Tab-separated table of C-alpha atoms and ligand atoms in Angstrom:
chain	number	residue	atom	x	y	z
A	1120	UNK	CA	110.574	90.347	128.038
A	1121	UNK	CA	109.267	93.337	125.839
A	1122	UNK	CA	111.956	93.517	123.344
A	1123	UNK	CA	111.573	92.014	120.109
A	1124	UNK	CA	114.345	89.562	118.978
A	1125	UNK	CA	116.802	90.482	116.146
A	1126	UNK	CA	117.379	87.029	115.177
A	1127	UNK	CA	120.441	86.565	113.673
A	1128	UNK	CA	120.028	82.876	112.790
A	1129	UNK	CA	117.214	83.701	110.622
A	1130	UNK	CA	118.574	86.397	109.018
A	1131	UNK	CA	121.916	84.799	108.336
A	1132	UNK	CA	119.792	81.936	106.725
A	1133	UNK	CA	118.538	84.369	104.540
A	1134	UNK	CA	121.872	85.818	103.482
A	1135	UNK	CA	123.284	82.525	102.747
A	1136	UNK	CA	120.892	81.338	100.425
A	1137	UNK	CA	121.334	84.447	98.280
A	1138	UNK	CA	125.393	84.031	98.493
A	1139	UNK	CA	124.534	80.133	97.352
A	1140	UNK	CA	122.179	81.104	94.292
A	1141	UNK	CA	124.956	83.897	93.708
A	1142	UNK	CA	127.475	81.200	93.862
A	1143	UNK	CA	125.602	79.344	91.806
A	1144	UNK	CA	125.240	81.636	88.915
A	1145	UNK	CA	129.156	82.439	89.167
A	1146	UNK	CA	129.880	78.592	88.479
A	1147	UNK	CA	127.387	78.923	85.487
A	1148	UNK	CA	129.612	80.913	83.999
A	1149	UNK	CA	132.554	78.834	84.817
A	1150	UNK	CA	133.606	80.803	87.458
A	1151	UNK	CA	134.741	78.613	90.848
A	1152	UNK	CA	134.917	80.654	94.320
A	1153	UNK	CA	137.067	80.157	96.902
A	1154	UNK	CA	137.915	80.973	100.145
A	1155	UNK	CA	141.537	81.055	101.554
A	1156	UNK	CA	141.753	81.604	105.396
A	1157	UNK	CA	144.930	82.080	106.887
A	1158	UNK	CA	145.460	80.879	110.367
A	1159	UNK	CA	148.172	82.595	112.245
A	1160	UNK	CA	146.797	81.251	116.012
A	1161	UNK	CA	145.137	78.186	117.527
A	1162	UNK	CA	143.183	79.053	120.162
A	1163	UNK	CA	140.065	77.802	120.658
A	1164	UNK	CA	138.113	80.617	119.472
A	1165	UNK	CA	139.888	80.748	116.098
A	1166	UNK	CA	139.552	77.269	115.635
A	1167	UNK	CA	135.808	77.273	116.202
A	1168	UNK	CA	135.435	80.599	113.995
A	1169	UNK	CA	137.345	78.790	111.082
A	1170	UNK	CA	135.493	75.629	111.382
A	1171	UNK	CA	132.291	77.785	110.951
A	1172	UNK	CA	133.474	79.227	108.314
A	1173	UNK	CA	134.490	75.993	106.333
A	1174	UNK	CA	130.853	74.557	107.025
A	1175	UNK	CA	128.917	77.587	105.999
A	1176	UNK	CA	131.389	77.467	102.592
A	1177	UNK	CA	130.625	74.378	101.898
A	1178	UNK	CA	126.803	74.715	102.330
A	1179	UNK	CA	126.903	77.495	100.223
A	1180	UNK	CA	129.246	75.888	96.975
A	1181	UNK	CA	132.220	78.177	97.885
A	1182	UNK	CA	135.556	75.904	98.189
A	1183	UNK	CA	137.365	77.101	101.739
A	1184	UNK	CA	141.178	76.292	102.241
A	1185	UNK	CA	142.842	76.639	105.310
A	1186	UNK	CA	146.181	77.776	105.466
A	1187	UNK	CA	148.511	77.648	108.770
A	1188	UNK	CA	150.893	80.192	108.654
A	1189	UNK	CA	152.357	79.955	112.243
A	1190	UNK	CA	153.582	77.253	115.138
A	1191	UNK	CA	150.831	76.971	117.909
A	1192	UNK	CA	151.004	80.486	119.933
A	1193	UNK	CA	148.733	82.132	122.124
A	1194	UNK	CA	149.999	85.445	120.749
A	1195	UNK	CA	147.199	87.552	119.554
A	1196	UNK	CA	146.569	88.401	116.771
A	1197	UNK	CA	149.877	86.948	114.866
A	1198	UNK	CA	152.983	85.079	116.205
A	1199	UNK	CA	155.886	87.369	117.387
A	1200	UNK	CA	157.869	86.330	114.019
A	1201	UNK	CA	155.306	87.299	111.636
A	1202	UNK	CA	154.896	91.135	111.196
A	1203	UNK	CA	151.250	91.978	110.524
A	1204	UNK	CA	151.650	95.381	108.790
A	1205	UNK	CA	153.893	93.129	106.163
A	1206	UNK	CA	150.786	90.503	105.956
A	1207	UNK	CA	148.129	93.025	105.697
A	1208	UNK	CA	149.996	95.309	103.059
A	1209	UNK	CA	150.582	91.762	100.889
A	1210	UNK	CA	147.125	91.142	100.508
A	1211	UNK	CA	145.346	92.788	97.615
A	1212	UNK	CA	142.357	95.113	98.684
A	1213	UNK	CA	140.029	93.447	95.750
A	1214	UNK	CA	140.783	89.922	98.283
A	1215	UNK	CA	140.088	91.385	101.783
A	1216	UNK	CA	137.132	90.030	102.173
A	1217	UNK	CA	137.446	90.164	105.644
A	1218	UNK	CA	138.214	94.162	105.411
A	1219	UNK	CA	141.171	94.360	107.857
A	1220	UNK	CA	143.843	96.099	105.531
A	1221	UNK	CA	144.592	99.787	105.666
A	1222	UNK	CA	143.173	100.111	102.209
A	1223	UNK	CA	139.653	98.519	103.294
A	1224	UNK	CA	139.844	100.349	106.219
A	1225	UNK	CA	140.631	103.516	104.914
A	1226	UNK	CA	137.759	103.408	102.186
A	1227	UNK	CA	135.700	103.131	105.195
A	1228	UNK	CA	136.589	106.139	106.555
A	1229	UNK	CA	136.730	107.885	102.982
A	1230	UNK	CA	133.426	106.699	102.012
A	1231	UNK	CA	134.483	104.666	99.457
A	1232	UNK	CA	133.635	101.414	98.007
A	1233	UNK	CA	135.402	98.476	99.745
A	1234	UNK	CA	134.893	95.409	101.945
A	1235	UNK	CA	134.200	96.097	105.503
A	1236	UNK	CA	134.998	93.377	108.436
A	1237	UNK	CA	132.405	90.538	108.578
A	1238	UNK	CA	131.072	91.356	112.283
A	1239	UNK	CA	130.238	95.143	111.673
A	1240	UNK	CA	128.939	94.651	108.542
A	1241	UNK	CA	127.263	91.546	109.865
A	1242	UNK	CA	125.293	93.874	112.338
A	1243	UNK	CA	124.403	96.534	109.575
A	1244	UNK	CA	122.850	94.012	107.466
A	1245	UNK	CA	120.624	92.729	110.930
A	1246	UNK	CA	119.831	96.341	110.838
A	1247	UNK	CA	118.474	96.616	108.266
A	1248	UNK	CA	116.471	93.573	107.625
A	1249	UNK	CA	114.353	94.468	110.577
A	1250	UNK	CA	114.083	98.378	109.193
A	1251	UNK	CA	115.595	99.723	111.929
A	1252	UNK	CA	116.094	103.305	111.873
A	1253	UNK	CA	119.272	105.049	111.988
A	1254	UNK	CA	119.016	108.530	110.534
A	1255	UNK	CA	119.208	111.207	113.596
A	1256	UNK	CA	119.491	108.238	116.177
A	1257	UNK	CA	121.941	108.672	118.951
A	1258	UNK	CA	124.412	105.777	118.322
A	1259	UNK	CA	126.857	104.393	121.356
A	1260	UNK	CA	129.331	101.924	120.270
A	1261	UNK	CA	131.326	100.546	123.229
A	1262	UNK	CA	134.496	99.201	122.062
A	1263	UNK	CA	137.349	100.562	119.735
A	1264	UNK	CA	139.194	97.753	118.231
A	1265	UNK	CA	139.584	97.959	114.232
A	1266	UNK	CA	137.582	94.649	113.397
A	1267	UNK	CA	134.634	95.725	115.267
A	1268	UNK	CA	134.060	98.878	117.235
A	1269	UNK	CA	135.457	101.379	114.771
A	1270	UNK	CA	134.189	100.108	111.709
A	1271	UNK	CA	130.569	99.739	113.302
A	1272	UNK	CA	130.654	103.340	114.214
A	1273	UNK	CA	131.871	104.292	111.187
A	1274	UNK	CA	128.961	102.267	109.153
A	1275	UNK	CA	126.489	104.205	111.578
A	1276	UNK	CA	127.804	107.428	110.560
A	1277	UNK	CA	127.266	106.273	106.890
A	1278	UNK	CA	123.759	105.825	108.174
A	1279	UNK	CA	123.611	109.322	109.634
A	1280	UNK	CA	123.310	108.376	113.396
A	1281	UNK	CA	124.862	110.528	115.723
A	1282	UNK	CA	127.912	108.361	117.107
A	1283	UNK	CA	129.524	108.137	120.388
A	1284	UNK	CA	132.631	105.553	120.370
A	1285	UNK	CA	133.103	104.407	124.730
A	1286	UNK	CA	136.332	102.627	125.727
A	1287	UNK	CA	137.927	101.249	128.647
A	1288	UNK	CA	139.026	104.855	129.481
A	1289	UNK	CA	135.581	106.385	129.010
A	1290	UNK	CA	134.206	108.196	132.495
A	1291	UNK	CA	129.923	107.226	133.546
A	1292	UNK	CA	129.811	104.748	130.792
A	1293	UNK	CA	126.132	103.859	132.213
A	1294	UNK	CA	125.282	107.611	131.948
A	1295	UNK	CA	126.408	107.534	128.249
A	1296	UNK	CA	124.393	104.529	127.184
A	1297	UNK	CA	121.464	105.520	128.774
A	1298	UNK	CA	121.624	108.371	126.430
A	1299	UNK	CA	121.772	105.695	123.130
A	1300	UNK	CA	119.297	105.080	121.019
A	1301	UNK	CA	120.887	102.453	119.484
A	1302	UNK	CA	123.632	100.444	121.928
A	1303	UNK	CA	126.080	98.093	120.149
A	1304	UNK	CA	128.293	96.132	122.610
A	1305	UNK	CA	131.514	94.964	121.337
A	1306	UNK	CA	133.534	94.787	124.598
A	1307	UNK	CA	134.509	91.410	125.289
A	1308	UNK	CA	133.227	91.445	129.095
A	1309	UNK	CA	130.430	89.019	130.103
A	1310	UNK	CA	126.954	91.255	130.758
A	1311	UNK	CA	129.035	94.205	131.820
A	1312	UNK	CA	126.140	96.362	130.292
A	1313	UNK	CA	123.305	96.158	132.887
A	1314	UNK	CA	119.464	96.641	131.974
A	1315	UNK	CA	119.542	99.696	133.783
A	1316	UNK	CA	122.050	101.347	131.758
A	1317	UNK	CA	119.398	100.740	128.630
A	1318	UNK	CA	117.065	103.686	127.569
A	1319	UNK	CA	113.667	102.509	127.435
A	1320	UNK	CA	112.821	101.554	123.958
A	1321	UNK	CA	116.641	101.509	122.609
A	1322	UNK	CA	117.962	98.840	119.861
A	1323	UNK	CA	120.271	96.869	121.463
A	1324	UNK	CA	123.071	94.712	120.016
A	1325	UNK	CA	125.283	92.657	121.754
A	1326	UNK	CA	128.401	91.235	119.783
A	1327	UNK	CA	130.190	89.977	122.904
A	1328	UNK	CA	131.168	86.162	122.980
A	1329	UNK	CA	132.662	85.500	126.060
A	1330	UNK	CA	133.278	82.025	128.182
A	1331	UNK	CA	131.799	81.978	131.793
A	1332	UNK	CA	133.316	79.256	133.927
A	1333	UNK	CA	130.300	77.001	135.113
A	1334	UNK	CA	128.222	78.470	132.460
A	1335	UNK	CA	127.637	76.708	129.387
A	1336	UNK	CA	127.948	78.067	125.788
A	1337	UNK	CA	128.966	81.753	124.984
A	1338	UNK	CA	127.810	84.734	127.546
A	1339	UNK	CA	127.447	88.347	125.775
A	1340	UNK	CA	128.366	91.719	126.980
A	1341	UNK	CA	124.812	92.744	127.899
A	1342	UNK	CA	122.853	91.220	130.737
A	1343	UNK	CA	119.905	89.743	128.028
A	1344	UNK	CA	117.342	89.261	130.546
A	1345	UNK	CA	117.291	93.001	132.134
A	1346	UNK	CA	118.151	94.669	128.935
A	1347	UNK	CA	114.992	92.871	127.172
A	1348	UNK	CA	112.914	94.069	129.769
A	1349	UNK	CA	113.655	97.907	128.963
A	1350	UNK	CA	114.757	97.456	125.033
A	1351	UNK	CA	112.422	97.635	122.078
A	1352	UNK	CA	114.742	95.464	119.806
A	1353	UNK	CA	117.412	92.899	121.044
A	1354	UNK	CA	120.057	90.587	119.735
A	1355	UNK	CA	120.457	87.024	121.746
A	1356	UNK	CA	123.741	85.445	122.425
A	1357	UNK	CA	124.082	82.873	120.681
A	1358	UNK	CA	121.976	83.828	117.854
A	1359	UNK	CA	122.733	87.434	117.176
A	1360	UNK	CA	125.671	88.942	115.648
A	1361	UNK	CA	127.513	85.528	115.625
A	1362	UNK	CA	125.466	84.048	112.606
A	1363	UNK	CA	125.785	87.364	110.946
A	1364	UNK	CA	129.291	87.482	110.848
A	1365	UNK	CA	129.841	84.323	108.879
A	1366	UNK	CA	126.959	84.929	106.554
A	1367	UNK	CA	128.607	88.480	105.705
A	1368	UNK	CA	131.822	87.011	105.196
A	1369	UNK	CA	130.510	85.019	102.747
A	1370	UNK	CA	128.581	87.507	101.138
A	1371	UNK	CA	131.676	89.720	100.900
A	1372	UNK	CA	133.385	86.559	98.997
A	1373	UNK	CA	130.590	86.500	96.651
A	1374	UNK	CA	131.130	90.279	96.099
A	1375	UNK	CA	135.047	89.399	95.369
A	1376	UNK	CA	134.510	86.730	93.316
A	1377	UNK	CA	131.934	88.932	91.252
A	1378	UNK	CA	134.042	91.708	90.897
A	1379	UNK	CA	136.872	89.628	89.891
A	1380	UNK	CA	134.514	87.643	86.761
A	1381	UNK	CA	133.549	91.238	85.534
A	1382	UNK	CA	137.194	92.153	84.887
B	974	NAP	P1	138.844	94.028	121.944
B	974	NAP	O1	139.885	94.368	120.711
B	974	NAP	O2	139.556	93.111	123.372
B	974	NAP	O3	138.304	95.691	122.187
B	974	NAP	C1	137.452	95.364	123.218
B	974	NAP	C2	137.290	97.006	123.679
B	974	NAP	O4	136.169	97.141	124.703
B	974	NAP	C3	138.463	97.842	123.766
B	974	NAP	O5	137.985	99.055	122.636
B	974	NAP	C4	138.285	98.470	125.362
B	974	NAP	O6	138.844	99.595	125.408
B	974	NAP	C5	136.743	98.408	125.198
B	974	NAP	N1	136.450	98.061	126.724
B	974	NAP	C6	137.573	96.829	127.310
B	974	NAP	N2	137.091	96.976	129.100
B	974	NAP	C7	135.995	98.285	128.504
B	974	NAP	C8	135.275	98.816	129.615
B	974	NAP	N3	135.145	97.869	131.106
B	974	NAP	N4	134.466	99.665	129.632
B	974	NAP	C9	134.238	100.002	128.319
B	974	NAP	N5	135.408	100.027	126.843
B	974	NAP	C10	135.781	98.787	127.648
B	974	NAP	O7	137.447	92.821	121.305
B	974	NAP	P2	136.740	92.584	120.182
B	974	NAP	O8	138.052	91.815	119.102
B	974	NAP	O9	136.812	93.991	119.491
B	974	NAP	O10	136.084	92.055	120.399
B	974	NAP	C11	134.897	92.619	121.596
B	974	NAP	C12	133.774	91.153	121.679
B	974	NAP	O11	133.030	90.807	120.641
B	974	NAP	C13	134.396	90.062	122.239
B	974	NAP	O12	133.692	89.679	123.112
B	974	NAP	C14	134.253	89.288	121.215
B	974	NAP	O13	134.603	87.627	121.667
B	974	NAP	C15	133.136	89.604	120.203
B	974	NAP	N6	133.394	89.220	118.994
B	974	NAP	C16	132.540	88.771	118.683
B	974	NAP	C17	132.342	88.164	116.927
B	974	NAP	C18	131.362	87.946	116.367
B	974	NAP	O14	130.847	87.088	115.284
B	974	NAP	N7	130.125	88.155	116.791
B	974	NAP	C19	133.660	88.911	116.586
B	974	NAP	C20	134.414	89.580	117.200
B	974	NAP	C21	134.126	89.433	118.220
B	974	NAP	P3	140.461	100.097	124.940
B	974	NAP	O15	140.173	100.112	123.409
B	974	NAP	O16	139.978	101.129	125.903
B	974	NAP	O17	141.152	98.973	125.691
């Protein structure tokens, strides 16, 4: 391996300790911080994520409450009888700590203050922590989901990177990736991005968490061993983007509580 590790676990611990301090300061002013999580699906990934959120909240002194709003179903992201648009409209942007309402997403596009989805925010916090220069850099984000690829691309753009968003209809993906100084993988296909797709010295961020039969734990979208021989920096899976997601959700929660307390 020649790449250095962008250590999400360690960085998340720092962010979470900061959040804990902020929650303590709020408590000393009589402000109680609580995260309410609406749970619509009971698939293993959602259950695991909710469990992680609860544990992280406890450690930071934040109360957490999970509300089940639908029957067991595999439909993603909301059961058929629930109207996702109406649910998102009903959520006030000032409490949208996952940054998924149209208002929050619009604010991101318009360069206005607002909450950003936890995973792309976590990616940006990690790059910032390691002082990865983004200005003028060629960034390629693979994936255009509303919760990950698109906001990650917009945040990289905000930092003056020149950004390309790739997706399932993109042609010549390996060639495109080879142009990237910063490559963000947000696809959901285990080890799809091969070592020889990486530009020498590139920074590689792997947001993928994939289950692979016969393999223990989660597998990223990037062939870590191959990419780490070529990249300058790389996130591991696990221990990269995942812990940063939870930490960013907590820091958004602290932001929301501080903003409410100021009113
Ligand atoms: P998603 O909604 O399924 O989006 C996947 C994106 O990848 C889509 O834009 C899709 O293109 C694109 N894509 C699929 N196959 C492709 C291919 N062969 N070549 C190029 N692009 C392709 O997934 P997501 O929710 O964004 O999640 C992506 C990955 O990140 C998953 O592994 C997920 O588990 C992980 N994730 C991790 C965290 C975390 O906390 N670390 C949080 C959320 C998600 P089209 O738009 O054309 O279909």
